[in-house]
């Protein structure tokens, strides 16, 4: 018999109540073991709340507004009741559960309706992603409505969480990897490795449980499936980077652009963003360039795309983001915002995986196949003065700073380690998530222009407010931000509009203070937005734990100064 969706919802409910990792892992692995073959991949994806892999061209594109409308339709709840339910839980899924329990639900189902199964739910969600073209919004709405009206309150709770991608039960991909390893009785390393190459936790679970270690061992890099990018930690200055890298390091310009991972097989090219989404359509000029220049049949390279102004100088990141957000008129944008590609790594070439080769060797191979595409400017040195000069030059030319790369380092996908260190001489900034916004006054009265900024609590996954700002955006950006926030609206109270935590902004500030005003216990003094980080997802925002660390550092630095 097919496994019911209710069982998956109950599993998630139990997971939400557990705080310890080990019992969570055991519970998931026991669940996975009971599933039928064809249910393994869908169930794994549903538990994680990621229905399609990042690189997939499928997306649900169902906004919170649409869900609210459907819930109002089925439960006949008033806007007031909706907001009350939301305020009681602070969670969209839990809100829906409360309303479904307390209201008389207008069921479309008959007495003979079959209960929802995991496969039903997954296939229905897939079918929603396939709806395209005119009237697609209404058609999607109809499908979700019929799904939700067949659901019990607890099923509806998790359907909504899955649809919005906000599970909040503390099951990260890392924890899921451990659960898969336990369920299939294979090593965690094998599971992690397969996940790194496939980028689809569902497929990994299937191979692990059905084919075991032998199946996992056969998995390798596949063209047109992006690897998670290797990330960098921050270093205070070039001296720290040199020390960390054993006295000698490669310093490259750090461009203020968008990272791209380019896959090419003969004339077929696909470009993925740092978040692994397929951005090929936004960059037809880059596609053409790599097709023409790269001296390889099959290759995966990485680089940074930057926008160029009329004077040939780099333009702020925001301009580039306009290129990525645009769906229509791409060719006009290509003319309006010319971009330049700099390459800095190579991961695969003509059948050979290169990620385990040392950095210097990869860079040599890259130089040989790059044609006329420039590589990131670089010096290799053990002299802090030379590195410092290079940093000054990068800043003078309008770039962000330097990246120090350890000479013998492997390419470690998805890991933010010390093998790469970024050196930005500018002030410390935090990446925070907008969770609410207030309507402005006077000239700004039609804009949501005052933003509540939140950091992620690593332990609970909750977003906790650490400050508020109305500074940093241009008129055009306020206007666009207002539209985007209204699309993410969860509720409203007085002047404040609450939104799903999706939009990440980079925020500068003067000081972190302890404050009873917010639940987080911290408040930023003079916060101002310096960049909208559409290249980052909310899960990549800074955490409360990091803010705590910064606060301590700042406290020590202050104490030192006062002693002097
Ligand atoms: P951050 O986003 O601040 O963590 O910095 C890491 C990002 O810097 C990478 O994801 C790249 O998009 C970007 N970057 C710019 N120049 C380089 C470079 N030379 N090497 C690696 N990454 C670079």
XYZ file of C-alpha atoms in Angstrom, residues 11 15 21-35 40 43-44 47-48 170-189 191-192 195 201 204-206 208-209 216:
52
model
C 6.956 12.666 11.049
C 10.802 16.293 14.228
C 20.273 15.646 16.256
C 20.650 11.943 16.949
C 16.981 11.149 17.641
C 16.017 13.219 14.595
C 18.388 11.197 12.421
C 17.052 7.885 13.763
C 13.488 8.924 13.220
C 14.037 9.982 9.607
C 16.104 6.940 8.766
C 13.436 4.590 10.157
C 10.868 6.418 8.016
C 12.976 6.217 4.849
C 13.513 2.489 5.334
C 9.782 1.788 5.331
C 9.125 3.533 2.018
C 12.053 7.491 -1.569
C 9.531 11.796 0.361
C 13.105 12.946 0.982
C 10.728 16.319 4.268
C 13.486 18.801 3.445
C 15.489 21.884 12.068
C 16.251 19.290 9.374
C 19.122 20.634 7.322
C 20.513 18.913 4.235
C 23.461 17.831 6.399
C 21.165 16.109 8.860
C 19.281 14.467 6.014
C 22.580 13.147 4.612
C 23.264 11.502 7.960
C 19.785 10.005 8.043
C 20.254 8.588 4.532
C 23.648 7.108 5.479
C 22.080 5.449 8.521
C 19.044 4.183 6.636
C 21.154 2.661 3.862
C 23.953 1.569 6.190
C 26.641 3.296 4.105
C 29.319 5.810 5.080
C 28.380 9.462 5.447
C 31.311 10.433 3.169
C 26.453 10.128 0.739
C 28.022 13.593 0.947
C 25.121 14.766 -3.019
C 19.052 14.889 -2.082
C 20.950 10.471 -3.483
C 18.510 8.837 -1.052
C 17.180 6.635 -3.842
C 21.769 4.897 -1.349
C 18.743 2.836 -0.361
C 26.961 5.744 -4.658
